[in-house]
Amino acid sequence: MFRRGGKIILSLHPKPIGQQRGPFTSSSFNYIRLVFRNGGEDEFFEKYKEAIGMNTWERSPGCATSSSVTLRNCSTVVPRAVGISGIEKRFAENHHRTHESISQAFEDMNRLMEYAREMVSLSKAITDKLRAKKGEITDDETVRFKTYLLSLGVSDPVTKSAFGSSAEYYKKLAEELAVVLYTPLKECGGMMTLSDVYCRINRARGLELLSPEDILNACQMLEQINLPISLNRFESGVMVVQLKEMSVETTIESTAELVATMGTCNATKLAKCLSITVILAKERLLAAEAQAKLCRDDTIEGLTFYPNRFMTSY
């Protein structure tokens, strides 16, 4: 063994008789050259000398004098996997452990879903008892219990397992959308983007989640079965679910009056004033402009709307 400017060369010799074999039975080389391109050869050399000085290979045969269990463990030495085969083996082991973890997680999820169904069934039973004992329970207790029920979401959601992928499934799902979204739509100005609908309905359903395609197909059925909400697509491509009595057409006058009161308005200001999303606020302003109620000023600072005084001034 000798060192030379960032390199360490280790000479190899035949294996002594009685010593355990290494990871390779034979080699065409009689030396190993270690190259240190970014330094560190001194630290490695010190650690190497410490390891050589420990003479670990001389102490390993001592296991023959221990108990029979230890003897068996020492005699069955598993060679360490090296090279590409070792890397592939480690990848396979990691994949197996990951597969086991995922399987365990799905088992836990199935148990959780069973518990959730039991809780929903229990909540329905308690609701029926509350109706039967109306008057015996205070209003505060009733409100508190209804809050707990609300956190559980939809008690009996429509699922494909019950109806399949037929039109009947989307019809029932549309009816569920109308029931779940009617109150939130009233609270948020009568209109909600389809992405918000997706989030709200899946949050209410808990574990029985819906795909975006199923929600879109159900929303397209709203108008056909005469429900209080409907699907509307703006010219910009934005799709919203809206209350029929609070559609964009019914808000044109109120939007124009609000802009006249403010003097000037953009989508951000209107959204903040009405507590709606910026997308819906912009669509309201554009709808009022289409009816000649507003005028636009499109500059580098953004799109701003003003009352249309050309229609009222003579």
PDB file of C-alpha atoms in Angstrom:
ATOM      1  CA  MET A   1       0.000   0.000   0.000  1.00  0.00           C
ATOM      2  CA  PHE A   2       1.318   3.453  -0.878  1.00  0.00           C
ATOM      3  CA  ARG A   3       0.009   7.000  -1.422  1.00  0.00           C
ATOM      4  CA  ARG A   4       0.655   9.368  -4.293  1.00  0.00           C
ATOM      5  CA  GLY A   5      -0.915  12.843  -4.628  1.00  0.00           C
ATOM      6  CA  GLY A   6      -4.633  12.234  -4.142  1.00  0.00           C
ATOM      7  CA  LYS A   7      -4.386   8.492  -4.806  1.00  0.00           C
ATOM      8  CA  ILE A   8      -4.150   5.451  -2.546  1.00  0.00           C
ATOM      9  CA  ILE A   9      -3.155   2.086  -4.031  1.00  0.00           C
ATOM     10  CA  LEU A  10      -3.937  -1.097  -2.084  1.00  0.00           C
ATOM     11  CA  SER A  11      -2.055  -4.258  -3.064  1.00  0.00           C
ATOM     12  CA  LEU A  12      -4.036  -7.517  -3.104  1.00  0.00           C
ATOM     13  CA  HIS A  13      -2.677 -10.901  -1.981  1.00  0.00           C
ATOM     14  CA  PRO A  14      -4.099 -14.450  -2.122  1.00  0.00           C
ATOM     15  CA  LYS A  15      -6.595 -15.342   0.635  1.00  0.00           C
ATOM     16  CA  PRO A  16      -4.945 -17.121   3.590  1.00  0.00           C
ATOM     17  CA  ILE A  17      -6.128 -20.650   4.312  1.00  0.00           C
ATOM     18  CA  GLY A  18      -9.056 -20.754   6.757  1.00  0.00           C
ATOM     19  CA  GLN A  19     -10.092 -17.140   6.263  1.00  0.00           C
ATOM     20  CA  GLN A  20     -13.586 -16.258   5.067  1.00  0.00           C
ATOM     21  CA  ARG A  21     -13.844 -15.331   1.414  1.00  0.00           C
ATOM     22  CA  GLY A  22     -14.682 -11.816   0.316  1.00  0.00           C
ATOM     23  CA  PRO A  23     -17.455 -10.604  -1.983  1.00  0.00           C
ATOM     24  CA  PHE A  24     -15.533 -11.945  -5.033  1.00  0.00           C
ATOM     25  CA  THR A  25     -13.870 -15.341  -5.295  1.00  0.00           C
ATOM     26  CA  SER A  26     -11.232 -14.177  -7.787  1.00  0.00           C
ATOM     27  CA  SER A  27      -9.981 -11.074  -9.587  1.00  0.00           C
ATOM     28  CA  SER A  28      -7.791 -10.336 -12.578  1.00  0.00           C
ATOM     29  CA  PHE A  29      -6.204  -7.407 -10.730  1.00  0.00           C
ATOM     30  CA  ASN A  30      -3.674  -7.447  -7.909  1.00  0.00           C
ATOM     31  CA  TYR A  31      -4.350  -3.938  -6.627  1.00  0.00           C
ATOM     32  CA  ILE A  32      -7.119  -1.406  -5.910  1.00  0.00           C
ATOM     33  CA  ARG A  33      -6.562   2.252  -6.762  1.00  0.00           C
ATOM     34  CA  LEU A  34      -8.569   4.883  -4.892  1.00  0.00           C
ATOM     35  CA  VAL A  35      -8.632   8.347  -6.499  1.00  0.00           C
ATOM     36  CA  PHE A  36      -9.643  11.437  -4.494  1.00  0.00           C
ATOM     37  CA  ARG A  37     -10.406  14.243  -6.936  1.00  0.00           C
ATOM     38  CA  ASN A  38     -11.727  16.695  -4.330  1.00  0.00           C
ATOM     39  CA  GLY A  39      -9.408  15.870  -1.444  1.00  0.00           C
ATOM     40  CA  GLY A  40     -10.173  13.801   1.636  1.00  0.00           C
ATOM     41  CA  GLU A  41      -7.470  11.184   1.106  1.00  0.00           C
ATOM     42  CA  ASP A  42      -5.816  11.990   4.449  1.00  0.00           C
ATOM     43  CA  GLU A  43      -9.017  11.458   6.426  1.00  0.00           C
ATOM     44  CA  PHE A  44      -9.732   8.241   4.545  1.00  0.00           C
ATOM     45  CA  PHE A  45      -6.187   6.975   5.149  1.00  0.00           C
ATOM     46  CA  GLU A  46      -6.490   7.551   8.906  1.00  0.00           C
ATOM     47  CA  LYS A  47      -9.816   5.685   9.057  1.00  0.00           C
ATOM     48  CA  TYR A  48      -8.333   2.918   6.930  1.00  0.00           C
ATOM     49  CA  LYS A  49      -5.393   2.472   9.311  1.00  0.00           C
ATOM     50  CA  GLU A  50      -7.780   2.337  12.285  1.00  0.00           C
ATOM     51  CA  ALA A  51      -9.860  -0.366  10.580  1.00  0.00           C
ATOM     52  CA  ILE A  52      -6.767  -2.397   9.678  1.00  0.00           C
ATOM     53  CA  GLY A  53      -5.447  -2.058  13.214  1.00  0.00           C
ATOM     54  CA  MET A  54      -8.624  -3.555  14.707  1.00  0.00           C
ATOM     55  CA  ASN A  55      -7.880  -6.945  13.023  1.00  0.00           C
ATOM     56  CA  THR A  56     -11.557  -7.789  12.816  1.00  0.00           C
ATOM     57  CA  TRP A  57     -10.893 -10.809  10.585  1.00  0.00           C
ATOM     58  CA  GLU A  58      -8.877 -12.421  13.385  1.00  0.00           C
ATOM     59  CA  ARG A  59     -11.698 -12.150  15.947  1.00  0.00           C
ATOM     60  CA  SER A  60     -14.504 -13.497  13.736  1.00  0.00           C
ATOM     61  CA  PRO A  61     -13.510 -17.200  14.101  1.00  0.00           C
ATOM     62  CA  GLY A  62     -14.038 -16.825  17.863  1.00  0.00           C
ATOM     63  CA  CYS A  63     -17.736 -17.307  17.344  1.00  0.00           C
ATOM     64  CA  ALA A  64     -17.080 -21.070  17.074  1.00  0.00           C
ATOM     65  CA  THR A  65     -16.643 -21.267  20.848  1.00  0.00           C
ATOM     66  CA  SER A  66     -19.997 -19.610  21.607  1.00  0.00           C
ATOM     67  CA  SER A  67     -23.398 -21.251  21.876  1.00  0.00           C
ATOM     68  CA  SER A  68     -24.896 -23.385  19.110  1.00  0.00           C
ATOM     69  CA  VAL A  69     -27.277 -20.609  18.072  1.00  0.00           C
ATOM     70  CA  THR A  70     -24.436 -18.150  17.706  1.00  0.00           C
ATOM     71  CA  LEU A  71     -22.447 -20.803  15.839  1.00  0.00           C
ATOM     72  CA  ARG A  72     -25.199 -21.243  13.301  1.00  0.00           C
ATOM     73  CA  ASN A  73     -25.466 -17.484  12.840  1.00  0.00           C
ATOM     74  CA  CYS A  74     -21.740 -17.137  12.315  1.00  0.00           C
ATOM     75  CA  SER A  75     -21.449 -20.097   9.941  1.00  0.00           C
ATOM     76  CA  THR A  76     -24.195 -18.830   7.620  1.00  0.00           C
ATOM     77  CA  VAL A  77     -22.653 -15.575   6.529  1.00  0.00           C
ATOM     78  CA  VAL A  78     -24.754 -13.927   3.809  1.00  0.00           C
ATOM     79  CA  PRO A  79     -22.531 -12.223   1.235  1.00  0.00           C
ATOM     80  CA  ARG A  80     -23.280  -8.557   0.758  1.00  0.00           C
ATOM     81  CA  ALA A  81     -24.909  -7.674  -2.546  1.00  0.00           C
ATOM     82  CA  VAL A  82     -22.725  -5.301  -4.525  1.00  0.00           C
ATOM     83  CA  GLY A  83     -22.797  -3.684  -7.936  1.00  0.00           C
ATOM     84  CA  ILE A  84     -25.864  -3.430 -10.145  1.00  0.00           C
ATOM     85  CA  SER A  85     -27.390  -6.603  -8.697  1.00  0.00           C
ATOM     86  CA  GLY A  86     -27.159  -5.119  -5.220  1.00  0.00           C
ATOM     87  CA  ILE A  87     -28.845  -1.898  -6.332  1.00  0.00           C
ATOM     88  CA  GLU A  88     -31.630  -3.867  -8.023  1.00  0.00           C
ATOM     89  CA  LYS A  89     -32.096  -5.969  -4.901  1.00  0.00           C
ATOM     90  CA  ARG A  90     -32.403  -2.866  -2.709  1.00  0.00           C
ATOM     91  CA  PHE A  91     -34.934  -1.362  -5.154  1.00  0.00           C
ATOM     92  CA  ALA A  92     -36.962  -4.576  -5.003  1.00  0.00           C
ATOM     93  CA  GLU A  93     -36.886  -4.560  -1.190  1.00  0.00           C
ATOM     94  CA  ASN A  94     -37.972  -0.906  -1.064  1.00  0.00           C
ATOM     95  CA  HIS A  95     -40.782  -1.621  -3.546  1.00  0.00           C
ATOM     96  CA  HIS A  96     -41.959  -4.545  -1.414  1.00  0.00           C
ATOM     97  CA  ARG A  97     -41.968  -2.434   1.750  1.00  0.00           C
ATOM     98  CA  THR A  98     -43.846   0.364  -0.044  1.00  0.00           C
ATOM     99  CA  HIS A  99     -46.429  -2.121  -1.330  1.00  0.00           C
ATOM    100  CA  GLU A 100     -46.967  -3.465   2.182  1.00  0.00           C
ATOM    101  CA  SER A 101     -47.374   0.061   3.580  1.00  0.00           C
ATOM    102  CA  ILE A 102     -49.928   0.995   0.905  1.00  0.00           C
ATOM    103  CA  SER A 103     -51.874  -2.226   1.481  1.00  0.00           C
ATOM    104  CA  GLN A 104     -51.970  -1.532   5.205  1.00  0.00           C
ATOM    105  CA  ALA A 105     -53.121   2.047   4.564  1.00  0.00           C
ATOM    106  CA  PHE A 106     -56.000   0.856   2.367  1.00  0.00           C
ATOM    107  CA  GLU A 107     -57.040  -1.645   5.015  1.00  0.00           C
ATOM    108  CA  ASP A 108     -57.143   1.171   7.562  1.00  0.00           C
ATOM    109  CA  MET A 109     -59.143   3.307   5.107  1.00  0.00           C
ATOM    110  CA  ASN A 110     -61.711   0.536   4.630  1.00  0.00           C
ATOM    111  CA  ARG A 111     -62.144   0.227   8.386  1.00  0.00           C
ATOM    112  CA  LEU A 112     -62.511   4.003   8.660  1.00  0.00           C
ATOM    113  CA  MET A 113     -65.213   3.996   5.975  1.00  0.00           C
ATOM    114  CA  GLU A 114     -67.130   1.316   7.858  1.00  0.00           C
ATOM    115  CA  TYR A 115     -66.954   3.388  11.053  1.00  0.00           C
ATOM    116  CA  ALA A 116     -68.105   6.477   9.130  1.00  0.00           C
ATOM    117  CA  ARG A 117     -71.137   4.631   7.752  1.00  0.00           C
ATOM    118  CA  GLU A 118     -72.007   3.490  11.268  1.00  0.00           C
ATOM    119  CA  MET A 119     -71.772   7.069  12.536  1.00  0.00           C
ATOM    120  CA  VAL A 120     -74.033   8.333   9.748  1.00  0.00           C
ATOM    121  CA  SER A 121     -76.597   5.622  10.496  1.00  0.00           C
ATOM    122  CA  LEU A 122     -76.451   6.535  14.169  1.00  0.00           C
ATOM    123  CA  SER A 123     -76.971  10.215  13.373  1.00  0.00           C
ATOM    124  CA  LYS A 124     -80.068   9.394  11.301  1.00  0.00           C
ATOM    125  CA  ALA A 125     -81.490   7.341  14.146  1.00  0.00           C
ATOM    126  CA  ILE A 126     -80.899  10.166  16.623  1.00  0.00           C
ATOM    127  CA  THR A 127     -82.492  12.646  14.204  1.00  0.00           C
ATOM    128  CA  ASP A 128     -85.627  10.519  14.056  1.00  0.00           C
ATOM    129  CA  LYS A 129     -85.751  10.446  17.851  1.00  0.00           C
ATOM    130  CA  LEU A 130     -85.378  14.230  17.964  1.00  0.00           C
ATOM    131  CA  ARG A 131     -88.365  14.602  15.676  1.00  0.00           C
ATOM    132  CA  ALA A 132     -90.384  12.237  17.863  1.00  0.00           C
ATOM    133  CA  LYS A 133     -89.492  14.126  21.046  1.00  0.00           C
ATOM    134  CA  LYS A 134     -89.934  17.618  19.691  1.00  0.00           C
ATOM    135  CA  GLY A 135     -90.593  19.990  22.553  1.00  0.00           C
ATOM    136  CA  GLU A 136     -88.748  17.930  25.165  1.00  0.00           C
ATOM    137  CA  ILE A 137     -85.325  19.133  23.975  1.00  0.00           C
ATOM    138  CA  THR A 138     -84.195  22.745  24.193  1.00  0.00           C
ATOM    139  CA  ASP A 139     -83.421  24.801  21.099  1.00  0.00           C
ATOM    140  CA  ASP A 140     -79.753  25.154  22.066  1.00  0.00           C
ATOM    141  CA  GLU A 141     -79.327  21.390  22.267  1.00  0.00           C
ATOM    142  CA  THR A 142     -81.055  20.955  18.917  1.00  0.00           C
ATOM    143  CA  VAL A 143     -78.822  23.537  17.242  1.00  0.00           C
ATOM    144  CA  ARG A 144     -75.709  21.966  18.737  1.00  0.00           C
ATOM    145  CA  PHE A 145     -76.701  18.511  17.542  1.00  0.00           C
ATOM    146  CA  LYS A 146     -77.506  19.769  14.038  1.00  0.00           C
ATOM    147  CA  THR A 147     -74.033  21.294  13.941  1.00  0.00           C
ATOM    148  CA  TYR A 148     -72.564  17.883  14.694  1.00  0.00           C
ATOM    149  CA  LEU A 149     -74.682  16.327  11.939  1.00  0.00           C
ATOM    150  CA  LEU A 150     -73.535  18.973   9.478  1.00  0.00           C
ATOM    151  CA  SER A 151     -69.918  18.000  10.070  1.00  0.00           C
ATOM    152  CA  LEU A 152     -70.795  14.447   9.013  1.00  0.00           C
ATOM    153  CA  GLY A 153     -71.958  15.644   5.573  1.00  0.00           C
ATOM    154  CA  VAL A 154     -74.542  13.960   3.370  1.00  0.00           C
ATOM    155  CA  SER A 155     -76.198  11.154   5.323  1.00  0.00           C
ATOM    156  CA  ASP A 156     -77.129   8.934   2.361  1.00  0.00           C
ATOM    157  CA  PRO A 157     -75.085   9.921  -0.713  1.00  0.00           C
ATOM    158  CA  VAL A 158     -75.930   8.723  -4.225  1.00  0.00           C
ATOM    159  CA  THR A 159     -73.343   6.191  -5.419  1.00  0.00           C
ATOM    160  CA  LYS A 160     -72.590   4.376  -8.663  1.00  0.00           C
ATOM    161  CA  SER A 161     -72.781   1.055  -6.867  1.00  0.00           C
ATOM    162  CA  ALA A 162     -76.515   1.646  -6.402  1.00  0.00           C
ATOM    163  CA  PHE A 163     -77.377   3.132  -9.808  1.00  0.00           C
ATOM    164  CA  GLY A 164     -74.430   2.362 -12.108  1.00  0.00           C
ATOM    165  CA  SER A 165     -73.456   4.879 -14.787  1.00  0.00           C
ATOM    166  CA  SER A 166     -76.954   5.269 -16.188  1.00  0.00           C
ATOM    167  CA  ALA A 167     -78.960   8.462 -16.627  1.00  0.00           C
ATOM    168  CA  GLU A 168     -80.859   7.591 -13.445  1.00  0.00           C
ATOM    169  CA  TYR A 169     -77.622   7.920 -11.473  1.00  0.00           C
ATOM    170  CA  TYR A 170     -76.957  11.430 -12.796  1.00  0.00           C
ATOM    171  CA  LYS A 171     -80.579  12.392 -12.186  1.00  0.00           C
ATOM    172  CA  LYS A 172     -80.383  11.339  -8.533  1.00  0.00           C
ATOM    173  CA  LEU A 173     -77.007  13.028  -8.222  1.00  0.00           C
ATOM    174  CA  ALA A 174     -78.458  16.262  -9.641  1.00  0.00           C
ATOM    175  CA  GLU A 175     -81.211  16.147  -7.010  1.00  0.00           C
ATOM    176  CA  GLU A 176     -78.566  15.696  -4.319  1.00  0.00           C
ATOM    177  CA  LEU A 177     -76.639  18.692  -5.678  1.00  0.00           C
ATOM    178  CA  ALA A 178     -79.781  20.825  -5.491  1.00  0.00           C
ATOM    179  CA  VAL A 179     -80.390  19.851  -1.861  1.00  0.00           C
ATOM    180  CA  VAL A 180     -76.792  20.343  -0.722  1.00  0.00           C
ATOM    181  CA  LEU A 181     -76.030  23.551  -2.649  1.00  0.00           C
ATOM    182  CA  TYR A 182     -79.282  25.489  -2.313  1.00  0.00           C
ATOM    183  CA  THR A 183     -78.466  27.134   1.032  1.00  0.00           C
ATOM    184  CA  PRO A 184     -74.764  27.830   0.255  1.00  0.00           C
ATOM    185  CA  LEU A 185     -75.797  29.402  -3.060  1.00  0.00           C
ATOM    186  CA  LYS A 186     -78.144  31.786  -1.273  1.00  0.00           C
ATOM    187  CA  GLU A 187     -75.386  32.729   1.151  1.00  0.00           C
ATOM    188  CA  CYS A 188     -72.807  33.476  -1.582  1.00  0.00           C
ATOM    189  CA  GLY A 189     -74.904  35.609  -3.909  1.00  0.00           C
ATOM    190  CA  GLY A 190     -76.756  32.931  -5.853  1.00  0.00           C
ATOM    191  CA  MET A 191     -73.861  31.753  -8.001  1.00  0.00           C
ATOM    192  CA  MET A 192     -70.911  29.377  -7.575  1.00  0.00           C
ATOM    193  CA  THR A 193     -68.182  28.275  -9.965  1.00  0.00           C
ATOM    194  CA  LEU A 194     -68.054  24.627 -10.930  1.00  0.00           C
ATOM    195  CA  SER A 195     -64.725  24.183  -9.141  1.00  0.00           C
ATOM    196  CA  ASP A 196     -66.293  25.467  -5.907  1.00  0.00           C
ATOM    197  CA  VAL A 197     -69.218  23.093  -6.435  1.00  0.00           C
ATOM    198  CA  TYR A 198     -66.748  20.218  -6.776  1.00  0.00           C
ATOM    199  CA  CYS A 199     -65.055  21.109  -3.485  1.00  0.00           C
ATOM    200  CA  ARG A 200     -68.277  21.670  -1.532  1.00  0.00           C
ATOM    201  CA  ILE A 201     -70.099  18.534  -2.636  1.00  0.00           C
ATOM    202  CA  ASN A 202     -67.108  16.266  -2.015  1.00  0.00           C
ATOM    203  CA  ARG A 203     -66.562  17.809   1.395  1.00  0.00           C
ATOM    204  CA  ALA A 204     -70.207  17.156   2.247  1.00  0.00           C
ATOM    205  CA  ARG A 205     -70.068  13.560   0.978  1.00  0.00           C
ATOM    206  CA  GLY A 206     -67.060  12.664   3.097  1.00  0.00           C
ATOM    207  CA  LEU A 207     -65.600   9.384   1.835  1.00  0.00           C
ATOM    208  CA  GLU A 208     -67.958   8.831  -1.133  1.00  0.00           C
ATOM    209  CA  LEU A 209     -66.110  11.236  -3.437  1.00  0.00           C
ATOM    210  CA  LEU A 210     -67.272  12.240  -6.916  1.00  0.00           C
ATOM    211  CA  SER A 211     -65.185  12.728 -10.032  1.00  0.00           C
ATOM    212  CA  PRO A 212     -65.296  16.050 -11.941  1.00  0.00           C
ATOM    213  CA  GLU A 213     -66.925  14.233 -14.880  1.00  0.00           C
ATOM    214  CA  ASP A 214     -69.776  12.925 -12.709  1.00  0.00           C
ATOM    215  CA  ILE A 215     -70.411  16.387 -11.260  1.00  0.00           C
ATOM    216  CA  LEU A 216     -70.462  17.966 -14.729  1.00  0.00           C
ATOM    217  CA  ASN A 217     -72.904  15.350 -16.050  1.00  0.00           C
ATOM    218  CA  ALA A 218     -75.140  15.834 -13.012  1.00  0.00           C
ATOM    219  CA  CYS A 219     -75.089  19.624 -13.416  1.00  0.00           C
ATOM    220  CA  GLN A 220     -76.136  19.246 -17.046  1.00  0.00           C
ATOM    221  CA  MET A 221     -79.226  17.364 -15.807  1.00  0.00           C
ATOM    222  CA  LEU A 222     -80.334  20.210 -13.502  1.00  0.00           C
ATOM    223  CA  GLU A 223     -82.337  22.062 -16.145  1.00  0.00           C
ATOM    224  CA  GLN A 224     -84.002  18.921 -17.503  1.00  0.00           C
ATOM    225  CA  ILE A 225     -85.588  17.865 -14.214  1.00  0.00           C
ATOM    226  CA  ASN A 226     -86.743  21.376 -13.227  1.00  0.00           C
ATOM    227  CA  LEU A 227     -84.684  21.947 -10.081  1.00  0.00           C
ATOM    228  CA  PRO A 228     -84.218  25.346  -8.369  1.00  0.00           C
ATOM    229  CA  ILE A 229     -80.595  25.555  -9.539  1.00  0.00           C
ATOM    230  CA  SER A 230     -79.133  25.396 -13.043  1.00  0.00           C
ATOM    231  CA  LEU A 231     -75.827  25.256 -14.917  1.00  0.00           C
ATOM    232  CA  ASN A 232     -74.743  28.325 -16.874  1.00  0.00           C
ATOM    233  CA  ARG A 233     -71.757  28.844 -19.184  1.00  0.00           C
ATOM    234  CA  PHE A 234     -70.488  32.385 -19.794  1.00  0.00           C
ATOM    235  CA  GLU A 235     -68.994  33.537 -23.076  1.00  0.00           C
ATOM    236  CA  SER A 236     -65.573  33.447 -21.437  1.00  0.00           C
ATOM    237  CA  GLY A 237     -66.005  29.704 -20.864  1.00  0.00           C
ATOM    238  CA  VAL A 238     -66.525  29.933 -17.089  1.00  0.00           C
ATOM    239  CA  MET A 239     -69.174  27.478 -15.901  1.00  0.00           C
ATOM    240  CA  VAL A 240     -71.259  28.237 -12.813  1.00  0.00           C
ATOM    241  CA  VAL A 241     -74.147  26.722 -10.904  1.00  0.00           C
ATOM    242  CA  GLN A 242     -76.716  29.384 -10.056  1.00  0.00           C
ATOM    243  CA  LEU A 243     -80.092  29.802  -8.425  1.00  0.00           C
ATOM    244  CA  LYS A 244     -82.749  30.360 -11.049  1.00  0.00           C
ATOM    245  CA  GLU A 245     -84.214  33.318  -9.168  1.00  0.00           C
ATOM    246  CA  MET A 246     -80.746  34.894  -8.774  1.00  0.00           C
ATOM    247  CA  SER A 247     -79.171  34.400 -12.216  1.00  0.00           C
ATOM    248  CA  VAL A 248     -76.811  36.902 -13.839  1.00  0.00           C
ATOM    249  CA  GLU A 249     -79.687  38.420 -15.822  1.00  0.00           C
ATOM    250  CA  THR A 250     -81.506  39.283 -12.601  1.00  0.00           C
ATOM    251  CA  THR A 251     -78.410  41.003 -11.149  1.00  0.00           C
ATOM    252  CA  ILE A 252     -77.703  43.375 -14.052  1.00  0.00           C
ATOM    253  CA  GLU A 253     -79.731  46.252 -12.613  1.00  0.00           C
ATOM    254  CA  SER A 254     -78.344  45.855  -9.096  1.00  0.00           C
ATOM    255  CA  THR A 255     -74.788  45.652 -10.455  1.00  0.00           C
ATOM    256  CA  ALA A 256     -75.274  48.828 -12.519  1.00  0.00           C
ATOM    257  CA  GLU A 257     -76.731  50.652  -9.512  1.00  0.00           C
ATOM    258  CA  LEU A 258     -73.829  49.566  -7.318  1.00  0.00           C
ATOM    259  CA  VAL A 259     -71.267  50.774  -9.879  1.00  0.00           C
ATOM    260  CA  ALA A 260     -73.140  54.091 -10.169  1.00  0.00           C
ATOM    261  CA  THR A 261     -72.980  54.480  -6.388  1.00  0.00           C
ATOM    262  CA  MET A 262     -69.251  53.708  -6.308  1.00  0.00           C
ATOM    263  CA  GLY A 263     -68.502  55.875  -9.357  1.00  0.00           C
ATOM    264  CA  THR A 264     -66.021  53.364 -10.743  1.00  0.00           C
ATOM    265  CA  CYS A 265     -65.551  49.690 -10.104  1.00  0.00           C
ATOM    266  CA  ASN A 266     -63.462  46.707 -11.106  1.00  0.00           C
ATOM    267  CA  ALA A 267     -63.870  42.984 -10.500  1.00  0.00           C
ATOM    268  CA  THR A 268     -61.815  43.007  -7.313  1.00  0.00           C
ATOM    269  CA  LYS A 269     -63.822  45.810  -5.689  1.00  0.00           C
ATOM    270  CA  LEU A 270     -67.139  44.243  -6.641  1.00  0.00           C
ATOM    271  CA  ALA A 271     -66.038  40.838  -5.355  1.00  0.00           C
ATOM    272  CA  LYS A 272     -65.045  42.355  -2.018  1.00  0.00           C
ATOM    273  CA  CYS A 273     -68.271  44.349  -1.787  1.00  0.00           C
ATOM    274  CA  LEU A 274     -70.564  41.379  -2.543  1.00  0.00           C
ATOM    275  CA  SER A 275     -68.394  38.678  -0.902  1.00  0.00           C
ATOM    276  CA  ILE A 276     -68.158  36.670  -4.116  1.00  0.00           C
ATOM    277  CA  THR A 277     -65.244  35.405  -6.186  1.00  0.00           C
ATOM    278  CA  VAL A 278     -63.406  37.717  -8.571  1.00  0.00           C
ATOM    279  CA  ILE A 279     -64.409  35.515 -11.521  1.00  0.00           C
ATOM    280  CA  LEU A 280     -68.114  35.891 -10.770  1.00  0.00           C
ATOM    281  CA  ALA A 281     -67.736  39.618 -10.130  1.00  0.00           C
ATOM    282  CA  LYS A 282     -66.122  40.078 -13.541  1.00  0.00           C
ATOM    283  CA  GLU A 283     -68.906  38.106 -15.240  1.00  0.00           C
ATOM    284  CA  ARG A 284     -71.512  40.333 -13.588  1.00  0.00           C
ATOM    285  CA  LEU A 285     -69.764  43.449 -14.825  1.00  0.00           C
ATOM    286  CA  LEU A 286     -69.455  42.035 -18.336  1.00  0.00           C
ATOM    287  CA  ALA A 287     -73.148  41.094 -18.349  1.00  0.00           C
ATOM    288  CA  ALA A 288     -74.102  44.639 -17.337  1.00  0.00           C
ATOM    289  CA  GLU A 289     -71.820  46.006 -20.050  1.00  0.00           C
ATOM    290  CA  ALA A 290     -73.473  43.749 -22.641  1.00  0.00           C
ATOM    291  CA  GLN A 291     -76.804  45.380 -21.767  1.00  0.00           C
ATOM    292  CA  ALA A 292     -75.287  48.874 -22.214  1.00  0.00           C
ATOM    293  CA  LYS A 293     -75.546  49.599 -18.497  1.00  0.00           C
ATOM    294  CA  LEU A 294     -71.788  50.058 -18.035  1.00  0.00           C
ATOM    295  CA  CYS A 295     -68.784  51.302 -20.011  1.00  0.00           C
ATOM    296  CA  ARG A 296     -65.292  49.885 -19.758  1.00  0.00           C
ATOM    297  CA  ASP A 297     -61.864  51.463 -19.516  1.00  0.00           C
ATOM    298  CA  ASP A 298     -59.239  48.882 -20.439  1.00  0.00           C
ATOM    299  CA  THR A 299     -55.737  50.141 -19.558  1.00  0.00           C
ATOM    300  CA  ILE A 300     -52.428  48.704 -18.445  1.00  0.00           C
ATOM    301  CA  GLU A 301     -53.694  49.044 -14.869  1.00  0.00           C
ATOM    302  CA  GLY A 302     -56.558  46.659 -15.569  1.00  0.00           C
ATOM    303  CA  LEU A 303     -60.195  46.596 -16.624  1.00  0.00           C
ATOM    304  CA  THR A 304     -62.399  49.218 -14.942  1.00  0.00           C
ATOM    305  CA  PHE A 305     -66.115  49.877 -15.414  1.00  0.00           C
ATOM    306  CA  TYR A 306     -68.084  53.136 -15.225  1.00  0.00           C
ATOM    307  CA  PRO A 307     -71.795  53.945 -15.467  1.00  0.00           C
ATOM    308  CA  ASN A 308     -72.848  54.348 -19.115  1.00  0.00           C
ATOM    309  CA  ARG A 309     -73.758  58.048 -19.237  1.00  0.00           C
ATOM    310  CA  PHE A 310     -73.971  57.990 -23.034  1.00  0.00           C
ATOM    311  CA  MET A 311     -77.370  56.316 -22.748  1.00  0.00           C
ATOM    312  CA  THR A 312     -78.707  58.800 -20.184  1.00  0.00           C
ATOM    313  CA  SER A 313     -77.148  62.090 -21.340  1.00  0.00           C
ATOM    314  CA  TYR A 314     -78.729  64.144 -24.132  1.00  0.00           C
TER     315      TYR A 314
END
